[in-house]
XYZ file of C-alpha atoms in Angstrom:
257
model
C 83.369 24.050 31.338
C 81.132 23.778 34.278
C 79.189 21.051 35.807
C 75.791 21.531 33.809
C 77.331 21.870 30.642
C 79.235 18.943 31.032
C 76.322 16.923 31.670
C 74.529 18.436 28.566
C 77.115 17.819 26.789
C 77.179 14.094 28.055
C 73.409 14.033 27.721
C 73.420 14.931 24.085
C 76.089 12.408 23.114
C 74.359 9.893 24.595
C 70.826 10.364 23.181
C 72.583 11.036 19.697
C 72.755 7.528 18.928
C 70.195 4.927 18.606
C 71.823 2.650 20.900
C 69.895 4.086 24.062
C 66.900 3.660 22.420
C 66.839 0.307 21.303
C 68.591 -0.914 24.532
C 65.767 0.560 26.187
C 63.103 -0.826 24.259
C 64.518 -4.179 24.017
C 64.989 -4.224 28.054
C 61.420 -3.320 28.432
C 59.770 -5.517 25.647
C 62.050 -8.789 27.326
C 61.711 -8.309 31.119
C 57.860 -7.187 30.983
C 56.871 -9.823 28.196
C 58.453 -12.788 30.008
C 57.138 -11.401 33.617
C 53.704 -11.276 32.242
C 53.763 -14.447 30.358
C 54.844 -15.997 34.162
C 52.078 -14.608 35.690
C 49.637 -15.758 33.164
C 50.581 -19.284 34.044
C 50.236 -19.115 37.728
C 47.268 -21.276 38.410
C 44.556 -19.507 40.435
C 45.919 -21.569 44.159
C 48.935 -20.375 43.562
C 48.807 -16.965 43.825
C 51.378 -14.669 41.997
C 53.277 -12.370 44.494
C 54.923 -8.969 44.288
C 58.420 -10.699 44.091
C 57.557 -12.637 41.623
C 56.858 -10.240 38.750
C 60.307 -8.647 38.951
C 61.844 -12.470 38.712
C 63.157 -11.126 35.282
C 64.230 -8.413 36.136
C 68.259 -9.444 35.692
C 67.354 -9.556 31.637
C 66.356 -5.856 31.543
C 69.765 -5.396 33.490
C 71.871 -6.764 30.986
C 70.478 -4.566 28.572
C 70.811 -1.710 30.581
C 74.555 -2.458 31.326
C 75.719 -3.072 27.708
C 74.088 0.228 26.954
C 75.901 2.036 29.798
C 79.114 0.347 28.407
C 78.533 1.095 25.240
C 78.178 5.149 25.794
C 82.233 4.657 26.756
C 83.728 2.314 24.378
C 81.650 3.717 21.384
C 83.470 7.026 22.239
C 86.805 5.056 22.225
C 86.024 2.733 19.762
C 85.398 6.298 16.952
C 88.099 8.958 18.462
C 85.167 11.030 20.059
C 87.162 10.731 23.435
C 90.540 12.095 22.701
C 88.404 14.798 21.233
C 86.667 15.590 24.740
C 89.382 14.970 26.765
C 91.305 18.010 24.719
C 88.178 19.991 24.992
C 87.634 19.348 29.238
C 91.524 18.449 30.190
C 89.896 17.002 33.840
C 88.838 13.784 32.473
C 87.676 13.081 36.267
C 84.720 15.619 35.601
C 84.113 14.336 32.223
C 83.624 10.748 33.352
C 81.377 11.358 36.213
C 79.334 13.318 33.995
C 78.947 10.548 31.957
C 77.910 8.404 34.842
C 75.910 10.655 36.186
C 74.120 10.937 33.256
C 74.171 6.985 32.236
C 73.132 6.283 35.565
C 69.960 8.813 35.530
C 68.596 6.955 32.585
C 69.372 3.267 33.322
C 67.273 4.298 36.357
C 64.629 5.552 34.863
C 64.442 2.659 32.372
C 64.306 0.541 35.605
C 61.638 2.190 37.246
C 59.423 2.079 33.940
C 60.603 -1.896 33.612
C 59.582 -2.777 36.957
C 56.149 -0.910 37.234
C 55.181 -2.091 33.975
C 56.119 -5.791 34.689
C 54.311 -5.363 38.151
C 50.872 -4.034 36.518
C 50.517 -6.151 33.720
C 50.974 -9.569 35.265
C 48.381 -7.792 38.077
C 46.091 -7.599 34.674
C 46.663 -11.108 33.460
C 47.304 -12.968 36.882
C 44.259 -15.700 37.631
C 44.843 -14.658 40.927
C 46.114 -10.474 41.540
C 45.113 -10.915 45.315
C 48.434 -11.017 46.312
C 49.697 -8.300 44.535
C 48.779 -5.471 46.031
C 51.778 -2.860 47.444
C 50.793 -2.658 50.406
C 54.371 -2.949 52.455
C 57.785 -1.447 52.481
C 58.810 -4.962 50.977
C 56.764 -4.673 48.072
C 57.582 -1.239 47.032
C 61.133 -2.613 47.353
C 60.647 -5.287 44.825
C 59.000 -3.143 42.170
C 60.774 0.782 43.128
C 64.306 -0.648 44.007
C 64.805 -2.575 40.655
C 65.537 1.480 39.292
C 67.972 1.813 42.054
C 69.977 -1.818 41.031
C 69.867 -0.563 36.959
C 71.277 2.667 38.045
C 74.014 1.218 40.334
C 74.803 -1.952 37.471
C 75.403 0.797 34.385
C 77.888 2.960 37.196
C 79.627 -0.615 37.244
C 79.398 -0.983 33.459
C 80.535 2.063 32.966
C 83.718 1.754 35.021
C 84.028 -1.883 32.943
C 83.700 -0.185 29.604
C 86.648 2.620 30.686
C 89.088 -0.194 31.667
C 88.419 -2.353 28.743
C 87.827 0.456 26.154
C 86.958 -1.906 23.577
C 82.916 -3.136 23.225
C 82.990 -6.819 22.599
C 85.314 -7.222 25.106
C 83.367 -4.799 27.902
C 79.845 -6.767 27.192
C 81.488 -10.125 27.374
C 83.277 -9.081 30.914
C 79.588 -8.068 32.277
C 77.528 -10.743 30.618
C 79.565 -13.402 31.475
C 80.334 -12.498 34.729
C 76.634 -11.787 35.926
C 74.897 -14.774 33.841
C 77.434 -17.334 34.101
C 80.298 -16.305 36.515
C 78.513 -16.135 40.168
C 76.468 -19.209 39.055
C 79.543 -21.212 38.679
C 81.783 -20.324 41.613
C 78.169 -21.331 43.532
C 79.017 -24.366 42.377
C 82.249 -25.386 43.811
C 82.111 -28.156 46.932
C 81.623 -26.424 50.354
C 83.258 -23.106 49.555
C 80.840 -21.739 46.531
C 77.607 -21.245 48.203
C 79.342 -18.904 50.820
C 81.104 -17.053 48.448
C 78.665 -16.825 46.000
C 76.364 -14.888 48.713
C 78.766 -12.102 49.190
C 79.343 -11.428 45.287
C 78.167 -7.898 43.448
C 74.561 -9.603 41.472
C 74.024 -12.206 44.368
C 73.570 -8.925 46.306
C 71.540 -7.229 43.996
C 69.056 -10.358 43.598
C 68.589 -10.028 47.352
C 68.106 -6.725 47.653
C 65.209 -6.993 44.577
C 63.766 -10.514 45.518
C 64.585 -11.138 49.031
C 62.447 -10.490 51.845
C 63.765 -9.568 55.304
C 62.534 -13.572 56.780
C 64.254 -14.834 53.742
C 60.597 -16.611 52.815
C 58.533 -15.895 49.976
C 54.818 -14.639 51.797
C 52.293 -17.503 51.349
C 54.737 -19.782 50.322
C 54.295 -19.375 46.302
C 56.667 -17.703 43.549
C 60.231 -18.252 43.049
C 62.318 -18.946 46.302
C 63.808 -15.701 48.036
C 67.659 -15.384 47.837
C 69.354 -16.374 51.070
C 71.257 -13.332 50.978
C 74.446 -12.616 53.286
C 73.259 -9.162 54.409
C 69.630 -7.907 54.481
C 68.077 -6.538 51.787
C 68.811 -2.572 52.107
C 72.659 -3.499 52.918
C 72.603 -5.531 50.011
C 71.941 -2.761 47.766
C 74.741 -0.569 49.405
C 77.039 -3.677 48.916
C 76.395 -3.811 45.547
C 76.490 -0.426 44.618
C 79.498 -0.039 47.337
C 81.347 -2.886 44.109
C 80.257 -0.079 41.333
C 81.277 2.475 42.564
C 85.011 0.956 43.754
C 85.026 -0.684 39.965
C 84.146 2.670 38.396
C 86.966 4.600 40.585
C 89.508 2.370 39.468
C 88.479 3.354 36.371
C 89.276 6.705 36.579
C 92.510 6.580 38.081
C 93.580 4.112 34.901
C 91.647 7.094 32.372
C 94.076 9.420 33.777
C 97.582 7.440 32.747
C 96.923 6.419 29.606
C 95.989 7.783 26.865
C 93.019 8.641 25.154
């Protein structure tokens, strides 16, 4: 089977189910709803900045990765895999198709998240003066949240191939991103360090942070002190997804379907 038809073949199975669609919707109707509801309570002195309406962006992510994990352990989870895997013996191409095509939406999704958060707190804002895209930082904020969905549902969708089963796959990625980081931050001395170098402390950076590690004019939530700069963040954290998803593929391979 070649390369296209693998991915319409992926594509298909994916958009079969309702899952997609309600992830999607769900993302969009959270992250933009809560950004917009932030900006509307920024008093007029304190104007709302570019950063600030992707602040939520980490709920549409969650979304976004339980969806991507989802399209792998729902195939599991009914049999649909062994069935491929007999069809396209080179399970490598079959699971890159997958993430190719996983990936291609949750970026899309992000793009349309982000933009939409961005222009409707610019219509509600007492104050839009500020939020204006005017520099390579601000197209970062709104453009590169597409780029952090995309590389998060790679990483889910390495998660969901190891774990195969659903509950367990969205409790590995929830916890970890909501909770886990949060908590080794927490431990005396040591956390804060370590916490800068993990996968969604990079990804916060690379969406939030700005390359002074200050928030312009000195309003809207405080910029991540990130380890690396904002682009190397991104490559960090998709460098993690990509490793995670890899490992997948070698453990597809031994066992069975």
């Amino acid at each position: 089977m070649t390369a296209v038809a693998l991915l319409a073949v992926e594509r298909i199975k994916l958009f079969s189910t309702r899952s997609p669609w309600w992830c999607a919707a769900l993302a969009l109707v959270m992250t933009s709803g809560i950004a917009t509801l932030i900006a509307m309570e920024m008093p007029a002195e304190a104007p709302v900045q570019v950063s600030t309406t992707q602040f939520t962006y980490s709920f549409g992510m969650s979304v976004v990765m339980v969806m991507a994990a989802l399209a792998v352990t729902t195939e599991y989870r009914f049999g649909t895999m062994r069935a491929t895997f007999q069809a396209v013996p080179n399970r490598n191409a079959v699971m890159v198709a997958k993430v190719v095509v996983v990936a291609l939406l949750a970026g899309v999704v992000g793009e349309v998240i982000a933009f939409t958060s961005w222009g409707a707190s610019r219509l509600v804002a007492a104050d839009a003066s500020q939020l204006g895209l005017e520099s390579s930082a601000d197209w970062r904020h709104v453009a590169g949240v597409g780029l952090v969905y995309a590389a998060a549902a790679v990483l889910a969708v390495g998660v969901g191939a190891l774990v195969r089963h659903t509950a367990g796959a969205v409790a590995v990625l929830l916890v970890y991103s909501m909770v886990g980081e949060s908590l080794i931050a927490l431990i005396p001395d040591l956390g804060p360090k370590i916490q800068k170098w993990l996968p969604f402390a990079m990804a916060d950076n690379f969406v939030l942070g700005s390359p002074s590690g200050e928030v312009v004019g000195g309003m809207g939530p405080p910029a991540p002190e990130g380890a690396l700069a904002p682009w190397p963040s991104l490559g960090y954290f998709a460098a993690v997804a990509v490793a995670v998803f890899l490992v997948s593929l070698v453990v597809v391979n031994r066992r069975d379907a």
